[in-house]
């Protein structure tokens, strides 16, 4: 086959964008109804209990704070707000009723009485059980089955009886109070009880289906008893999300208790509370709840290393847990070093800022995990004081070093002094002596003379009797050099900020130039440095910026017969031993001769990592910048004590052990495998039903092979016990098994009424059955197992319609993990939300777009792997959850722009500096300018050129900030525009099947009066304009679009209604009132009428070709899937609740064609509509067809003579359009524009609009 070959491509690394969706990390655990919790957990548990029982997405709640509220008690409303932010889809409306003002509560506070409120789902008050009148008021302002939280004293007697009209759901003892959740007692309903059995016995499924299908007003109670490995919780969570199954409840006894019988007191007392879910575990009734995962990302570790978590952002510098340990075995040629001091180099700063990509430092992705740091001073395991160099990772508490590049610290030196030596002198000796072949008496130009390399080079060159020229940036640094090296005079020290040093060098050498240049400057100053070179001179480039940018080199160098050498000390580390030995010998000779002496230095503490990097980035330092990790001992030889350092937790693998990934060749599986290998795994077994099926999988395996990782593929059938045994035995041939990850999944989704026992078995196979077999086998066969991880789903923990089998199989896995944990075996189940980029959801997306699924966004795979560190390193919770809640968390607000820049500059307070100072005057240099530019673009969408940043002041930044805030406020005046603003109504078939409607009017049919032709919106039904024109003194004819026709264009639609128009305009005069989409058809009709000699007036209500085109773009029509899903969901909203639509939205989205979506939609609303299915499809297809017609529409007319009045709403649907929506280009006469209150949807209900049209009609009548 033909192909395309592309050559000459150059790739530039860019910083990874900050993840805008922050995942909510939670544990999922059993919480007794009567227990001890802190106040925040209590609120979170109670809110989830309320949502589980109310099945609503709107939470209206009010908190009463009055004279009986203890002043020491904090309000609950802000805590409720925070808890609801972590719940998908929930729209809270919270209010505090208080006579006294409250500060910083972030909830609306009003001075009102409780009785002024109504229809609350929740009311909160203090000591309500002692205040019967207030309790009665609280009950009165609740919705039917609303809830009350009463805050009683800590000594409250929970055994006391309460109002019989209320039942107690939960009682929580907190630090200072007793919190009770009460619900108004609901009417007793007849209940049907069905046992959900464990294992492969699924005969209960048709029984449940039949009970649900009967649609009787009775509860269906599903119960599972005395079997902890039952998946009933996931089943019921999903069932209750389906509209027909909201009356399903659950009883699950996980302990060995009496046989289920609803009449016995043990069960009856709990059942009468009418709670949706009732779990009996550890001797108590309770529920499973999502609680925020405690902050487990900070641990203490012997080994930690420094790195940025977001390349380009120094504020993200963190100490991160590493894999090394004091007692680990190391290879003979390597030594384990306890680091006391490590030094920063410009390479570290440049890579942290993103100016040098990590792949420039090392191509090895494993080494890229830890690139900061080149040199160290510390002790080896025998206690000897040593200093040395490593290619990467010296900025850490422990390191494995190369014995070739290690030196004993001289007795007279401290650790601090020793840490200043290795890299700077290593670079200088390598550059000047090994590469430059410097000889005594030569002349040399050394740039940045007060930097570490500059100081070392000057000292070495003076030791060799060379003539030295150097450059600095400030008078302070010039004075420092003259004090440190008295041999240097002013005529030898130039300015490094411009090119003036060129004249200084030429004058000092009588125009000859220098024999050598040790350069670290870039761009135009690099060219000037070349001009300073004498004929036959050597140019030694130690800077990396121009090299990495692939900048062109001036040929002037070669005209002088000069040589150019890039000096990369990094290459020494990968070089042959004899090169390393030569460098070491030169440096040892330098130590003996006194050519090597410690440099000046500035020391930062372990917890001052960011400050150290920022200080070095400013270029203000003299000598070296050090970071101290340990306090040195006085003894010259002493075995270092094992210390632990606070750092971010990180999971690492054991290279000697085996890691099994079931489903490892899937999208997530491949990424997880790669992550494990980068974390040290060398032996991996991927379990897959089909093995390698595409080139990408084979490509990834070849990459891992290059990392010396052994990756085996197993096709053992893990849905059987023998298959699981085979998988374990195959893996153990490579070594002991350390971890098993079960990612396997087979979906068989359907609403429960359409589910089959076969579908449940299909779903159970790779999840429930395989996990059960692996649990049994690993307990005997894998004694060294440290991780047993299964991937569950948010569908199990929170419920998702159409996934009852999937939810149940995941729930079984979770119960197995709990059982393992309780028995002392490792276990972890992770409830993932939708995962983006790879996996099942990503495969079904046609574009790389972010969609909302059941109130959550897809979590980026990079984010999933980040939270794996947290999950795998915590030991408290066997079940955890990670979801990204839509529109709850995200990008920083614009009011932090100034603070962000201040932070980058390292200033403590913006008030302490002049707002009119430019950023360079505040300390910005080229490096911090890059970071500021990246922060402004990435986090705040502020785009400035490099020139703009150089002249930027804090005052100008505040102006930009205010402009953004102004844009935000302006956006509030622009109506939120969605499909619901365009499609307003769907009428019965009888009302829509006629081509026109003679609408009732104030004027009798036989009375002479103007006739108005009404053109409706995209629905094509004229009833939407009924209220607008019913009081007009005119005959009203509603033009309706053809439901059965085959019109595919706007012009064809206009021609189809033309006979009706001609029938009512016999006198060749017309008055047309059109709305929205109807304006397109009306204009085409007018074009035809004018061609036939007709004249008249057009009143268009928020309708014009330019406007409708722009509205179409706002409806995301560029993505067919999104547009079709939004359109269908809105049409469904005329028949079913929004809550029900949300449960089906994902499945609608996943359909491949419009016809499939339409079929699914008609099935969803089938039980709830009086309309025929064919009619529903006909209406939806016509609306869809009309949007397609708009996409390709171009007006067929040019200049029309009709008089036009345009009625516009104050809340614009779109911005940036001309005042007349561009109608003047189609008409000869000026367009009369009139504005009225409202938006695109509400304007036709405005009485002032009706009055205006009435006036227009009157004028036409009077002119007759």
mmCIF file with all atom_site columns, C-alpha atoms in Angstrom, residues 58-140:
data_model
loop_
_atom_site.group_PDB
_atom_site.id
_atom_site.type_symbol
_atom_site.label_atom_id
_atom_site.label_alt_id
_atom_site.label_comp_id
_atom_site.label_asym_id
_atom_site.label_entity_id
_atom_site.label_seq_id
_atom_site.pdbx_PDB_ins_code
_atom_site.Cartn_x
_atom_site.Cartn_y
_atom_site.Cartn_z
_atom_site.occupancy
_atom_site.B_iso_or_equiv
_atom_site.pdbx_formal_charge
_atom_site.auth_seq_id
_atom_site.auth_comp_id
_atom_site.auth_asym_id
_atom_site.auth_atom_id
_atom_site.pdbx_PDB_model_num
ATOM 1  C CA . UNK A 1 58  ? -31.835 19.005 44.303 1.00 0.00 ? 58  UNK A CA 1
ATOM 2  C CA . UNK A 1 59  ? -31.097 19.560 47.968 1.00 0.00 ? 59  UNK A CA 1
ATOM 3  C CA . UNK A 1 60  ? -32.941 22.446 49.563 1.00 0.00 ? 60  UNK A CA 1
ATOM 4  C CA . UNK A 1 61  ? -31.931 22.822 53.184 1.00 0.00 ? 61  UNK A CA 1
ATOM 5  C CA . UNK A 1 62  ? -32.076 25.496 55.863 1.00 0.00 ? 62  UNK A CA 1
ATOM 6  C CA . UNK A 1 63  ? -30.279 25.709 59.189 1.00 0.00 ? 63  UNK A CA 1
ATOM 7  C CA . UNK A 1 64  ? -31.868 27.488 62.133 1.00 0.00 ? 64  UNK A CA 1
ATOM 8  C CA . UNK A 1 65  ? -29.401 29.304 64.386 1.00 0.00 ? 65  UNK A CA 1
ATOM 9  C CA . UNK A 1 66  ? -31.200 30.932 67.307 1.00 0.00 ? 66  UNK A CA 1
ATOM 10 C CA . UNK A 1 67  ? -30.901 31.601 71.019 1.00 0.00 ? 67  UNK A CA 1
ATOM 11 C CA . UNK A 1 68  ? -30.810 27.854 71.761 1.00 0.00 ? 68  UNK A CA 1
ATOM 12 C CA . UNK A 1 69  ? -27.817 27.247 69.534 1.00 0.00 ? 69  UNK A CA 1
ATOM 13 C CA . UNK A 1 70  ? -24.607 26.914 71.501 1.00 0.00 ? 70  UNK A CA 1
ATOM 14 C CA . UNK A 1 71  ? -22.241 29.686 70.401 1.00 0.00 ? 71  UNK A CA 1
ATOM 15 C CA . UNK A 1 72  ? -19.376 27.188 70.428 1.00 0.00 ? 72  UNK A CA 1
ATOM 16 C CA . UNK A 1 73  ? -21.109 25.100 67.745 1.00 0.00 ? 73  UNK A CA 1
ATOM 17 C CA . UNK A 1 74  ? -19.994 25.734 64.188 1.00 0.00 ? 74  UNK A CA 1
ATOM 18 C CA . UNK A 1 75  ? -22.778 26.013 61.567 1.00 0.00 ? 75  UNK A CA 1
ATOM 19 C CA . UNK A 1 76  ? -23.417 22.805 59.611 1.00 0.00 ? 76  UNK A CA 1
ATOM 20 C CA . UNK A 1 77  ? -24.527 24.431 56.350 1.00 0.00 ? 77  UNK A CA 1
ATOM 21 C CA . UNK A 1 78  ? -20.956 25.173 55.136 1.00 0.00 ? 78  UNK A CA 1
ATOM 22 C CA . UNK A 1 79  ? -19.952 21.574 55.956 1.00 0.00 ? 79  UNK A CA 1
ATOM 23 C CA . UNK A 1 80  ? -23.014 20.317 54.057 1.00 0.00 ? 80  UNK A CA 1
ATOM 24 C CA . UNK A 1 81  ? -22.038 22.519 51.108 1.00 0.00 ? 81  UNK A CA 1
ATOM 25 C CA . UNK A 1 82  ? -18.551 21.021 51.072 1.00 0.00 ? 82  UNK A CA 1
ATOM 26 C CA . UNK A 1 83  ? -19.952 17.483 51.326 1.00 0.00 ? 83  UNK A CA 1
ATOM 27 C CA . UNK A 1 84  ? -22.389 18.068 48.460 1.00 0.00 ? 84  UNK A CA 1
ATOM 28 C CA . UNK A 1 85  ? -19.608 19.409 46.231 1.00 0.00 ? 85  UNK A CA 1
ATOM 29 C CA . UNK A 1 86  ? -18.179 15.902 46.200 1.00 0.00 ? 86  UNK A CA 1
ATOM 30 C CA . UNK A 1 87  ? -21.493 14.356 45.090 1.00 0.00 ? 87  UNK A CA 1
ATOM 31 C CA . UNK A 1 88  ? -22.170 14.142 41.333 1.00 0.00 ? 88  UNK A CA 1
ATOM 32 C CA . UNK A 1 89  ? -25.199 15.965 39.898 1.00 0.00 ? 89  UNK A CA 1
ATOM 33 C CA . UNK A 1 90  ? -26.329 17.472 43.214 1.00 0.00 ? 90  UNK A CA 1
ATOM 34 C CA . UNK A 1 91  ? -27.606 21.053 43.048 1.00 0.00 ? 91  UNK A CA 1
ATOM 35 C CA . UNK A 1 92  ? -27.720 22.507 46.571 1.00 0.00 ? 92  UNK A CA 1
ATOM 36 C CA . UNK A 1 93  ? -29.843 25.419 47.747 1.00 0.00 ? 93  UNK A CA 1
ATOM 37 C CA . UNK A 1 94  ? -28.652 26.095 51.277 1.00 0.00 ? 94  UNK A CA 1
ATOM 38 C CA . UNK A 1 95  ? -29.660 28.829 53.671 1.00 0.00 ? 95  UNK A CA 1
ATOM 39 C CA . UNK A 1 96  ? -28.975 29.807 57.276 1.00 0.00 ? 96  UNK A CA 1
ATOM 40 C CA . UNK A 1 97  ? -31.710 31.522 59.277 1.00 0.00 ? 97  UNK A CA 1
ATOM 41 C CA . UNK A 1 98  ? -30.036 33.705 61.908 1.00 0.00 ? 98  UNK A CA 1
ATOM 42 C CA . UNK A 1 99  ? -30.824 36.975 63.632 1.00 0.00 ? 99  UNK A CA 1
ATOM 43 C CA . UNK A 1 100 ? -27.124 37.698 64.077 1.00 0.00 ? 100 UNK A CA 1
ATOM 44 C CA . UNK A 1 101 ? -24.751 38.137 61.124 1.00 0.00 ? 101 UNK A CA 1
ATOM 45 C CA . UNK A 1 102 ? -22.328 35.294 60.411 1.00 0.00 ? 102 UNK A CA 1
ATOM 46 C CA . UNK A 1 103 ? -18.933 35.686 58.757 1.00 0.00 ? 103 UNK A CA 1
ATOM 47 C CA . UNK A 1 104 ? -17.094 33.401 56.341 1.00 0.00 ? 104 UNK A CA 1
ATOM 48 C CA . UNK A 1 105 ? -19.848 30.784 56.112 1.00 0.00 ? 105 UNK A CA 1
ATOM 49 C CA . UNK A 1 106 ? -20.099 30.886 52.272 1.00 0.00 ? 106 UNK A CA 1
ATOM 50 C CA . UNK A 1 107 ? -23.824 30.198 52.575 1.00 0.00 ? 107 UNK A CA 1
ATOM 51 C CA . UNK A 1 108 ? -26.694 32.663 52.273 1.00 0.00 ? 108 UNK A CA 1
ATOM 52 C CA . UNK A 1 109 ? -27.725 34.047 55.674 1.00 0.00 ? 109 UNK A CA 1
ATOM 53 C CA . UNK A 1 110 ? -31.169 35.609 56.238 1.00 0.00 ? 110 UNK A CA 1
ATOM 54 C CA . UNK A 1 111 ? -32.941 37.029 59.255 1.00 0.00 ? 111 UNK A CA 1
ATOM 55 C CA . UNK A 1 112 ? -36.211 35.146 58.809 1.00 0.00 ? 112 UNK A CA 1
ATOM 56 C CA . UNK A 1 113 ? -38.430 32.830 60.740 1.00 0.00 ? 113 UNK A CA 1
ATOM 57 C CA . UNK A 1 114 ? -38.422 29.122 60.018 1.00 0.00 ? 114 UNK A CA 1
ATOM 58 C CA . UNK A 1 115 ? -42.075 29.247 58.995 1.00 0.00 ? 115 UNK A CA 1
ATOM 59 C CA . UNK A 1 116 ? -41.158 31.477 56.041 1.00 0.00 ? 116 UNK A CA 1
ATOM 60 C CA . UNK A 1 117 ? -39.429 28.538 54.377 1.00 0.00 ? 117 UNK A CA 1
ATOM 61 C CA . UNK A 1 118 ? -41.135 25.690 52.530 1.00 0.00 ? 118 UNK A CA 1
ATOM 62 C CA . UNK A 1 119 ? -40.415 22.475 50.628 1.00 0.00 ? 119 UNK A CA 1
ATOM 63 C CA . UNK A 1 120 ? -37.122 21.774 52.363 1.00 0.00 ? 120 UNK A CA 1
ATOM 64 C CA . UNK A 1 121 ? -35.525 18.351 52.032 1.00 0.00 ? 121 UNK A CA 1
ATOM 65 C CA . UNK A 1 122 ? -33.573 19.032 55.231 1.00 0.00 ? 122 UNK A CA 1
ATOM 66 C CA . UNK A 1 123 ? -33.955 21.292 58.268 1.00 0.00 ? 123 UNK A CA 1
ATOM 67 C CA . UNK A 1 124 ? -31.211 21.640 60.896 1.00 0.00 ? 124 UNK A CA 1
ATOM 68 C CA . UNK A 1 125 ? -31.721 22.985 64.390 1.00 0.00 ? 125 UNK A CA 1
ATOM 69 C CA . UNK A 1 126 ? -30.473 22.745 67.969 1.00 0.00 ? 126 UNK A CA 1
ATOM 70 C CA . UNK A 1 127 ? -32.158 20.913 70.846 1.00 0.00 ? 127 UNK A CA 1
ATOM 71 C CA . UNK A 1 128 ? -35.291 20.343 68.763 1.00 0.00 ? 128 UNK A CA 1
ATOM 72 C CA . UNK A 1 129 ? -36.319 17.304 70.782 1.00 0.00 ? 129 UNK A CA 1
ATOM 73 C CA . UNK A 1 130 ? -36.701 19.595 73.804 1.00 0.00 ? 130 UNK A CA 1
ATOM 74 C CA . UNK A 1 131 ? -38.526 22.294 71.808 1.00 0.00 ? 131 UNK A CA 1
ATOM 75 C CA . UNK A 1 132 ? -41.686 20.699 70.517 1.00 0.00 ? 132 UNK A CA 1
ATOM 76 C CA . UNK A 1 133 ? -43.072 23.874 68.916 1.00 0.00 ? 133 UNK A CA 1
ATOM 77 C CA . UNK A 1 134 ? -39.934 24.436 66.844 1.00 0.00 ? 134 UNK A CA 1
ATOM 78 C CA . UNK A 1 135 ? -39.812 20.741 65.939 1.00 0.00 ? 135 UNK A CA 1
ATOM 79 C CA . UNK A 1 136 ? -43.395 21.000 64.745 1.00 0.00 ? 136 UNK A CA 1
ATOM 80 C CA . UNK A 1 137 ? -42.488 24.049 62.625 1.00 0.00 ? 137 UNK A CA 1
ATOM 81 C CA . UNK A 1 138 ? -39.536 22.160 61.172 1.00 0.00 ? 138 UNK A CA 1
ATOM 82 C CA . UNK A 1 139 ? -41.780 19.251 60.159 1.00 0.00 ? 139 UNK A CA 1
ATOM 83 C CA . UNK A 1 140 ? -44.224 21.693 58.563 1.00 0.00 ? 140 UNK A CA 1
#
